[in-house]
Amino acid sequence: MKRNHWRLGAAATVLAVGIGTGAAARDTGLRPGWSFEVAPYAWLPSVDANLRYSLPPGIGGSADVKADAADYSAQFNFAMAVGATVRYDRFTLLTDIMYVSADAGASRVEGADIIGVGRNPISSSVNVSGSTNLKTTLWTLAAGYTLATGSWGNVDVLAGFRYLGVEATTDYNLAVTLLGPRGNAGPSFGGVGRVSGRDDIWNGIFGVRGRINIAQSGFFVPYYLDIGAGDSNLTWQTFAGIGYQSGWAGVQLGWRYMSYDQGRSSLVQDMTMSGAYLAVNFSF
């Protein structure tokens, strides 16, 4: 089975919290009682996904589409995210919601598996044009507990869930038409058309997060790692970077990576999102 491979680059300014910063730990340890954190940041992820569309019931079967976008930011439609971290002594509750919509040009159908016809690979020479729109919703909710803290930083464990909703639509223009088992009278796939699909993916996650302070300089290293499963065979996310905290405000620069591994019957066969982020965090 050929898979749909596509790489996108996106710039999304979002409001997200806690899951990316870990700034609730001070140089002298955690603050007693209640504390809160917000951190608006910009994330520029690239997306590498393998997708398989189900064809309409009149045709039956599936189709693989390849879409590439050299300049995804130029075709970026909309993005937003909001999150929060609430801490009480060693206990935390964090959430993060992100939504991105963007277009990927230079799409083409790579193959179709039509019921009664079988597998038909389609060469790039018969792909006249195409475009793909991807809408992605990502929501994480987790509770955490601080295992260790001090002037060196902190280590928290967390458990919760992550939801990934993907809605993809591809408009294609093929110079060839694949006919069904009844010839011209049967179902066909080709010419000008559209295929679309949606996946709702829920996974439980377990992870660790925190920060490592660099002496008494105000600089620190934030880190995060989670792993989980459920609707996915495996999903995991990690990031790390360098930050600077002065009182209630700070800034950090780092790299974030997220991966999903799905079954072959899903719209999303597998997907990764990775890229740099720049955050400004506020604690109170």
mmCIF file of C-alpha atoms in Angstrom:
data_model
loop_
_atom_site.group_PDB
_atom_site.id
_atom_site.type_symbol
_atom_site.label_atom_id
_atom_site.label_comp_id
_atom_site.label_asym_id
_atom_site.label_seq_id
_atom_site.Cartn_x
_atom_site.Cartn_y
_atom_site.Cartn_z
ATOM 1 C CA MET A 1 0.000 0.000 0.000
ATOM 2 C CA LYS A 2 1.313 3.369 -0.936
ATOM 3 C CA ARG A 3 0.807 6.025 1.655
ATOM 4 C CA ASN A 4 0.160 9.699 1.499
ATOM 5 C CA HIS A 5 3.238 11.642 2.610
ATOM 6 C CA TRP A 6 3.032 15.342 3.175
ATOM 7 C CA ARG A 7 5.109 17.964 4.824
ATOM 8 C CA LEU A 8 3.804 21.297 5.874
ATOM 9 C CA GLY A 9 5.430 24.231 7.665
ATOM 10 C CA ALA A 10 3.093 26.378 9.797
ATOM 11 C CA ALA A 11 3.315 29.490 11.970
ATOM 12 C CA ALA A 12 0.679 29.542 14.693
ATOM 13 C CA THR A 13 0.586 32.096 17.492
ATOM 14 C CA VAL A 14 -1.180 30.423 20.380
ATOM 15 C CA LEU A 15 -2.090 30.899 23.998
ATOM 16 C CA ALA A 16 -0.948 27.793 25.853
ATOM 17 C CA VAL A 17 0.155 26.990 29.303
ATOM 18 C CA GLY A 18 2.161 24.861 31.648
ATOM 19 C CA ILE A 19 2.564 21.885 29.375
ATOM 20 C CA GLY A 20 5.312 23.778 27.567
ATOM 21 C CA THR A 21 6.978 25.833 30.252
ATOM 22 C CA GLY A 22 7.166 24.325 33.722
ATOM 23 C CA ALA A 23 7.878 27.772 35.192
ATOM 24 C CA ALA A 24 5.940 27.208 38.387
ATOM 25 C CA ALA A 25 9.114 26.015 40.088
ATOM 26 C CA ARG A 26 11.252 28.839 41.446
ATOM 27 C CA ASP A 27 14.963 28.914 42.194
ATOM 28 C CA THR A 28 14.044 28.268 45.846
ATOM 29 C CA GLY A 29 11.508 25.519 45.102
ATOM 30 C CA LEU A 30 7.750 25.505 44.608
ATOM 31 C CA ARG A 31 5.538 28.281 45.904
ATOM 32 C CA PRO A 32 3.180 27.074 48.644
ATOM 33 C CA GLY A 33 -0.540 27.278 48.035
ATOM 34 C CA TRP A 34 -2.126 28.262 44.735
ATOM 35 C CA SER A 35 -0.240 29.448 41.630
ATOM 36 C CA PHE A 36 -1.163 29.913 37.970
ATOM 37 C CA GLU A 37 0.681 30.281 34.676
ATOM 38 C CA VAL A 38 -0.070 31.470 31.132
ATOM 39 C CA ALA A 39 2.359 31.436 28.216
ATOM 40 C CA PRO A 40 1.535 32.813 24.762
ATOM 41 C CA TYR A 41 3.932 31.352 22.199
ATOM 42 C CA ALA A 42 4.599 30.900 18.498
ATOM 43 C CA TRP A 43 5.117 27.372 17.152
ATOM 44 C CA LEU A 44 6.316 26.651 13.603
ATOM 45 C CA PRO A 45 5.677 22.922 13.089
ATOM 46 C CA SER A 46 6.182 20.835 9.996
ATOM 47 C CA VAL A 47 3.707 17.983 9.513
ATOM 48 C CA ASP A 48 4.597 14.631 7.968
ATOM 49 C CA ALA A 49 1.493 12.450 7.579
ATOM 50 C CA ASN A 50 0.407 9.284 5.799
ATOM 51 C CA LEU A 51 -3.315 9.457 4.990
ATOM 52 C CA ARG A 52 -5.798 7.071 3.353
ATOM 53 C CA TYR A 53 -9.214 8.259 2.191
ATOM 54 C CA SER A 54 -12.314 6.051 1.976
ATOM 55 C CA LEU A 55 -14.022 6.494 -1.393
ATOM 56 C CA PRO A 56 -17.790 7.229 -1.582
ATOM 57 C CA PRO A 57 -20.150 4.211 -1.245
ATOM 58 C CA GLY A 58 -21.004 4.375 -4.970
ATOM 59 C CA ILE A 59 -17.382 3.593 -5.780
ATOM 60 C CA GLY A 60 -16.095 1.783 -2.725
ATOM 61 C CA GLY A 61 -12.507 1.222 -1.711
ATOM 62 C CA SER A 62 -9.840 3.735 -0.766
ATOM 63 C CA ALA A 63 -7.449 6.279 -2.252
ATOM 64 C CA ASP A 64 -4.000 7.520 -1.256
ATOM 65 C CA VAL A 65 -3.130 11.148 -1.862
ATOM 66 C CA LYS A 66 0.266 12.811 -1.725
ATOM 67 C CA ALA A 67 0.325 16.526 -0.916
ATOM 68 C CA ASP A 68 3.409 18.695 -0.596
ATOM 69 C CA ALA A 69 3.628 22.359 0.362
ATOM 70 C CA ALA A 70 6.988 24.059 0.049
ATOM 71 C CA ASP A 71 5.667 27.196 1.753
ATOM 72 C CA TYR A 72 2.923 26.170 4.143
ATOM 73 C CA SER A 73 2.992 29.499 6.016
ATOM 74 C CA ALA A 74 1.926 31.273 2.811
ATOM 75 C CA GLN A 75 -1.190 29.055 2.680
ATOM 76 C CA PHE A 76 -1.927 29.259 6.392
ATOM 77 C CA ASN A 77 -5.610 29.993 7.105
ATOM 78 C CA PHE A 78 -6.204 30.116 10.836
ATOM 79 C CA ALA A 79 -4.776 28.959 14.164
ATOM 80 C CA MET A 80 -5.586 29.405 17.792
ATOM 81 C CA ALA A 81 -4.873 27.671 21.075
ATOM 82 C CA VAL A 82 -5.597 28.227 24.727
ATOM 83 C CA GLY A 83 -4.382 26.437 27.793
ATOM 84 C CA ALA A 84 -3.904 26.780 31.529
ATOM 85 C CA THR A 85 -1.919 25.345 34.406
ATOM 86 C CA VAL A 86 -3.185 25.509 37.973
ATOM 87 C CA ARG A 87 -0.929 24.385 40.820
ATOM 88 C CA TYR A 88 -1.687 23.804 44.489
ATOM 89 C CA ASP A 89 1.461 22.890 46.394
ATOM 90 C CA ARG A 90 2.655 19.677 44.692
ATOM 91 C CA PHE A 91 -0.541 19.056 42.670
ATOM 92 C CA THR A 92 -1.163 20.453 39.173
ATOM 93 C CA LEU A 93 -3.902 20.442 36.557
ATOM 94 C CA LEU A 94 -3.007 21.450 33.015
ATOM 95 C CA THR A 95 -4.836 21.711 29.727
ATOM 96 C CA ASP A 96 -3.907 22.765 26.217
ATOM 97 C CA ILE A 97 -6.161 23.259 23.173
ATOM 98 C CA MET A 98 -4.844 24.028 19.693
ATOM 99 C CA TYR A 99 -6.623 24.392 16.335
ATOM 100 C CA VAL A 100 -4.905 24.855 12.961
ATOM 101 C CA SER A 101 -6.384 25.128 9.451
ATOM 102 C CA ALA A 102 -4.149 25.347 6.382
ATOM 103 C CA ASP A 103 -3.888 24.449 2.690
ATOM 104 C CA ALA A 104 -1.262 22.297 1.013
ATOM 105 C CA GLY A 105 -0.793 22.718 -2.724
ATOM 106 C CA ALA A 106 0.830 20.372 -5.239
ATOM 107 C CA SER A 107 -1.382 17.454 -4.157
ATOM 108 C CA ARG A 108 -1.796 14.339 -6.256
ATOM 109 C CA VAL A 109 -3.505 10.965 -6.074
ATOM 110 C CA GLU A 110 -0.924 8.188 -5.828
ATOM 111 C CA GLY A 111 -3.192 5.164 -5.912
ATOM 112 C CA ALA A 112 -6.739 3.866 -5.609
ATOM 113 C CA ASP A 113 -8.081 0.514 -4.462
ATOM 114 C CA ILE A 114 -11.556 0.274 -6.012
ATOM 115 C CA ILE A 115 -13.816 -2.610 -5.018
ATOM 116 C CA GLY A 116 -14.068 -5.078 -7.895
ATOM 117 C CA VAL A 117 -11.150 -3.491 -9.740
ATOM 118 C CA GLY A 118 -8.299 -3.856 -7.324
ATOM 119 C CA ARG A 119 -5.241 -1.778 -6.656
ATOM 120 C CA ASN A 120 -4.359 0.883 -9.262
ATOM 121 C CA PRO A 121 -1.156 2.877 -8.799
ATOM 122 C CA ILE A 122 -1.334 6.293 -10.456
ATOM 123 C CA SER A 123 1.841 7.884 -11.792
ATOM 124 C CA SER A 124 2.631 11.547 -11.263
ATOM 125 C CA SER A 125 2.365 12.150 -15.031
ATOM 126 C CA VAL A 126 -1.445 11.814 -14.952
ATOM 127 C CA ASN A 127 -1.904 14.116 -11.944
ATOM 128 C CA VAL A 128 -2.836 17.475 -13.478
ATOM 129 C CA SER A 129 -3.374 19.441 -10.259
ATOM 130 C CA GLY A 130 -4.671 19.202 -6.724
ATOM 131 C CA SER A 131 -4.854 20.850 -3.327
ATOM 132 C CA THR A 132 -5.456 19.655 0.235
ATOM 133 C CA ASN A 133 -6.955 21.401 3.249
ATOM 134 C CA LEU A 134 -6.111 20.100 6.713
ATOM 135 C CA LYS A 135 -7.899 21.061 9.915
ATOM 136 C CA THR A 136 -6.316 19.799 13.125
ATOM 137 C CA THR A 137 -7.624 20.046 16.690
ATOM 138 C CA LEU A 138 -5.356 18.996 19.552
ATOM 139 C CA TRP A 139 -6.507 18.871 23.197
ATOM 140 C CA THR A 140 -4.533 17.665 26.208
ATOM 141 C CA LEU A 141 -5.824 17.407 29.771
ATOM 142 C CA ALA A 142 -3.669 15.965 32.551
ATOM 143 C CA ALA A 143 -3.122 16.006 36.292
ATOM 144 C CA GLY A 144 0.344 16.049 37.790
ATOM 145 C CA TYR A 145 2.270 15.633 41.026
ATOM 146 C CA THR A 146 5.717 16.997 41.942
ATOM 147 C CA LEU A 147 8.034 14.175 42.945
ATOM 148 C CA ALA A 148 11.068 16.342 43.668
ATOM 149 C CA THR A 149 11.824 20.056 43.867
ATOM 150 C CA GLY A 150 14.592 22.364 45.029
ATOM 151 C CA SER A 151 16.919 25.146 43.966
ATOM 152 C CA TRP A 152 17.997 22.890 41.068
ATOM 153 C CA GLY A 153 14.461 22.762 39.578
ATOM 154 C CA ASN A 154 11.617 20.219 39.721
ATOM 155 C CA VAL A 155 10.368 16.866 38.416
ATOM 156 C CA ASP A 156 6.622 16.267 37.917
ATOM 157 C CA VAL A 157 4.822 13.131 36.801
ATOM 158 C CA LEU A 158 1.508 13.474 34.946
ATOM 159 C CA ALA A 159 -1.336 11.333 33.626
ATOM 160 C CA GLY A 160 -4.322 12.238 31.469
ATOM 161 C CA PHE A 161 -5.488 12.058 27.860
ATOM 162 C CA ARG A 162 -4.838 13.674 24.475
ATOM 163 C CA TYR A 163 -7.379 14.097 21.686
ATOM 164 C CA LEU A 164 -6.457 14.595 18.038
ATOM 165 C CA GLY A 165 -9.162 15.508 15.533
ATOM 166 C CA VAL A 166 -8.120 15.598 11.872
ATOM 167 C CA GLU A 167 -10.331 16.695 8.982
ATOM 168 C CA ALA A 168 -8.753 16.493 5.514
ATOM 169 C CA THR A 169 -10.152 17.365 2.069
ATOM 170 C CA THR A 170 -8.342 16.944 -1.261
ATOM 171 C CA ASP A 171 -9.494 18.372 -4.607
ATOM 172 C CA TYR A 172 -7.863 16.498 -7.479
ATOM 173 C CA ASN A 173 -7.703 16.613 -11.286
ATOM 174 C CA LEU A 174 -6.592 13.379 -12.943
ATOM 175 C CA ALA A 175 -5.883 12.808 -16.626
ATOM 176 C CA VAL A 176 -7.100 9.224 -16.260
ATOM 177 C CA THR A 177 -10.349 7.662 -15.024
ATOM 178 C CA LEU A 178 -10.482 4.283 -13.283
ATOM 179 C CA LEU A 179 -13.689 2.390 -14.147
ATOM 180 C CA GLY A 180 -15.599 -0.026 -11.992
ATOM 181 C CA PRO A 181 -16.292 -3.719 -12.762
ATOM 182 C CA ARG A 182 -19.140 -2.823 -15.141
ATOM 183 C CA GLY A 183 -16.990 -0.640 -17.388
ATOM 184 C CA ASN A 184 -18.397 2.748 -18.354
ATOM 185 C CA ALA A 185 -21.692 1.940 -16.618
ATOM 186 C CA GLY A 186 -20.006 1.222 -13.339
ATOM 187 C CA PRO A 187 -18.558 3.516 -10.666
ATOM 188 C CA SER A 188 -15.484 5.477 -11.699
ATOM 189 C CA PHE A 189 -12.756 7.439 -9.983
ATOM 190 C CA GLY A 190 -10.844 10.162 -11.792
ATOM 191 C CA GLY A 191 -11.184 13.393 -13.707
ATOM 192 C CA VAL A 192 -12.059 16.299 -11.419
ATOM 193 C CA GLY A 193 -13.289 15.382 -7.954
ATOM 194 C CA ARG A 194 -12.909 15.567 -4.205
ATOM 195 C CA VAL A 195 -12.151 13.092 -1.438
ATOM 196 C CA SER A 196 -12.418 13.810 2.272
ATOM 197 C CA GLY A 197 -12.250 12.129 5.645
ATOM 198 C CA ARG A 198 -12.142 12.684 9.384
ATOM 199 C CA ASP A 199 -10.437 10.944 12.311
ATOM 200 C CA ASP A 200 -11.155 11.393 16.036
ATOM 201 C CA ILE A 201 -8.282 9.902 18.000
ATOM 202 C CA TRP A 202 -8.317 9.512 21.810
ATOM 203 C CA ASN A 203 -5.332 8.301 23.807
ATOM 204 C CA GLY A 204 -4.409 8.014 27.455
ATOM 205 C CA ILE A 205 -0.988 9.463 28.242
ATOM 206 C CA PHE A 206 1.587 9.250 31.039
ATOM 207 C CA GLY A 207 4.643 11.465 31.265
ATOM 208 C CA VAL A 208 7.167 13.595 33.068
ATOM 209 C CA ARG A 209 7.896 17.322 32.909
ATOM 210 C CA GLY A 210 9.762 20.059 34.757
ATOM 211 C CA ARG A 211 12.771 22.307 34.536
ATOM 212 C CA ILE A 212 16.449 22.334 35.464
ATOM 213 C CA ASN A 213 17.777 25.646 36.791
ATOM 214 C CA ILE A 214 21.222 26.783 35.679
ATOM 215 C CA ALA A 215 22.954 27.936 38.868
ATOM 216 C CA GLN A 216 21.400 31.222 40.094
ATOM 217 C CA SER A 217 21.533 32.894 36.688
ATOM 218 C CA GLY A 218 17.786 32.918 35.973
ATOM 219 C CA PHE A 219 18.350 30.571 33.019
ATOM 220 C CA PHE A 220 16.712 27.150 32.985
ATOM 221 C CA VAL A 221 16.123 24.114 30.767
ATOM 222 C CA PRO A 222 12.429 23.138 30.389
ATOM 223 C CA TYR A 223 11.686 19.523 29.473
ATOM 224 C CA TYR A 224 8.616 17.393 28.751
ATOM 225 C CA LEU A 225 7.964 13.813 27.644
ATOM 226 C CA ASP A 226 4.763 11.761 27.411
ATOM 227 C CA ILE A 227 3.800 8.453 25.865
ATOM 228 C CA GLY A 228 0.408 6.845 25.412
ATOM 229 C CA ALA A 229 -1.958 4.603 23.495
ATOM 230 C CA GLY A 230 -5.645 3.959 22.927
ATOM 231 C CA ASP A 231 -7.043 4.664 19.478
ATOM 232 C CA SER A 232 -3.382 4.882 18.428
ATOM 233 C CA ASN A 233 -0.944 2.013 18.504
ATOM 234 C CA LEU A 234 1.455 4.545 19.998
ATOM 235 C CA THR A 235 1.635 8.293 20.504
ATOM 236 C CA TRP A 236 4.348 10.342 22.144
ATOM 237 C CA GLN A 237 5.402 13.956 22.537
ATOM 238 C CA THR A 238 8.561 15.643 23.750
ATOM 239 C CA PHE A 239 10.180 19.045 23.889
ATOM 240 C CA ALA A 240 13.106 20.843 25.467
ATOM 241 C CA GLY A 241 14.750 24.227 25.191
ATOM 242 C CA ILE A 242 16.416 27.079 27.039
ATOM 243 C CA GLY A 243 14.625 29.754 29.028
ATOM 244 C CA TYR A 244 15.137 32.775 31.243
ATOM 245 C CA GLN A 245 12.907 33.683 34.216
ATOM 246 C CA SER A 246 12.904 36.979 36.124
ATOM 247 C CA GLY A 247 10.200 37.259 38.769
ATOM 248 C CA TRP A 248 6.754 36.668 37.294
ATOM 249 C CA ALA A 249 7.807 36.810 33.616
ATOM 250 C CA GLY A 250 10.055 34.702 31.445
ATOM 251 C CA VAL A 251 10.923 33.699 27.891
ATOM 252 C CA GLN A 252 12.066 30.441 26.330
ATOM 253 C CA LEU A 253 13.077 28.961 22.974
ATOM 254 C CA GLY A 254 12.905 25.265 22.186
ATOM 255 C CA TRP A 255 11.850 22.388 19.947
ATOM 256 C CA ARG A 256 8.614 20.372 20.133
ATOM 257 C CA TYR A 257 7.948 16.991 18.527
ATOM 258 C CA MET A 258 4.750 14.899 18.444
ATOM 259 C CA SER A 259 4.140 11.502 16.830
ATOM 260 C CA TYR A 260 1.110 9.280 16.109
ATOM 261 C CA ASP A 261 1.139 5.691 14.818
ATOM 262 C CA GLN A 262 -2.278 4.453 13.631
ATOM 263 C CA GLY A 263 -3.742 1.346 12.035
ATOM 264 C CA ARG A 264 -4.006 0.934 8.268
ATOM 265 C CA SER A 265 -7.792 1.314 8.312
ATOM 266 C CA SER A 266 -7.574 4.880 9.667
ATOM 267 C CA LEU A 267 -7.535 8.139 7.735
ATOM 268 C CA VAL A 268 -4.350 9.025 9.610
ATOM 269 C CA GLN A 269 -1.933 6.161 9.063
ATOM 270 C CA ASP A 270 0.781 7.972 10.981
ATOM 271 C CA MET A 271 1.681 11.600 11.569
ATOM 272 C CA THR A 272 4.450 13.664 13.108
ATOM 273 C CA MET A 273 4.526 17.357 13.994
ATOM 274 C CA SER A 274 7.812 19.028 14.834
ATOM 275 C CA GLY A 275 9.244 22.510 14.951
ATOM 276 C CA ALA A 276 10.664 25.378 16.965
ATOM 277 C CA TYR A 277 8.658 27.389 19.463
ATOM 278 C CA LEU A 278 9.155 30.738 21.188
ATOM 279 C CA ALA A 279 7.203 31.384 24.392
ATOM 280 C CA VAL A 280 6.720 34.236 26.847
ATOM 281 C CA ASN A 281 5.378 32.943 30.161
ATOM 282 C CA PHE A 282 3.695 34.774 33.047
ATOM 283 C CA SER A 283 3.298 33.288 36.550
ATOM 284 C CA PHE A 284 1.106 34.615 39.337
#
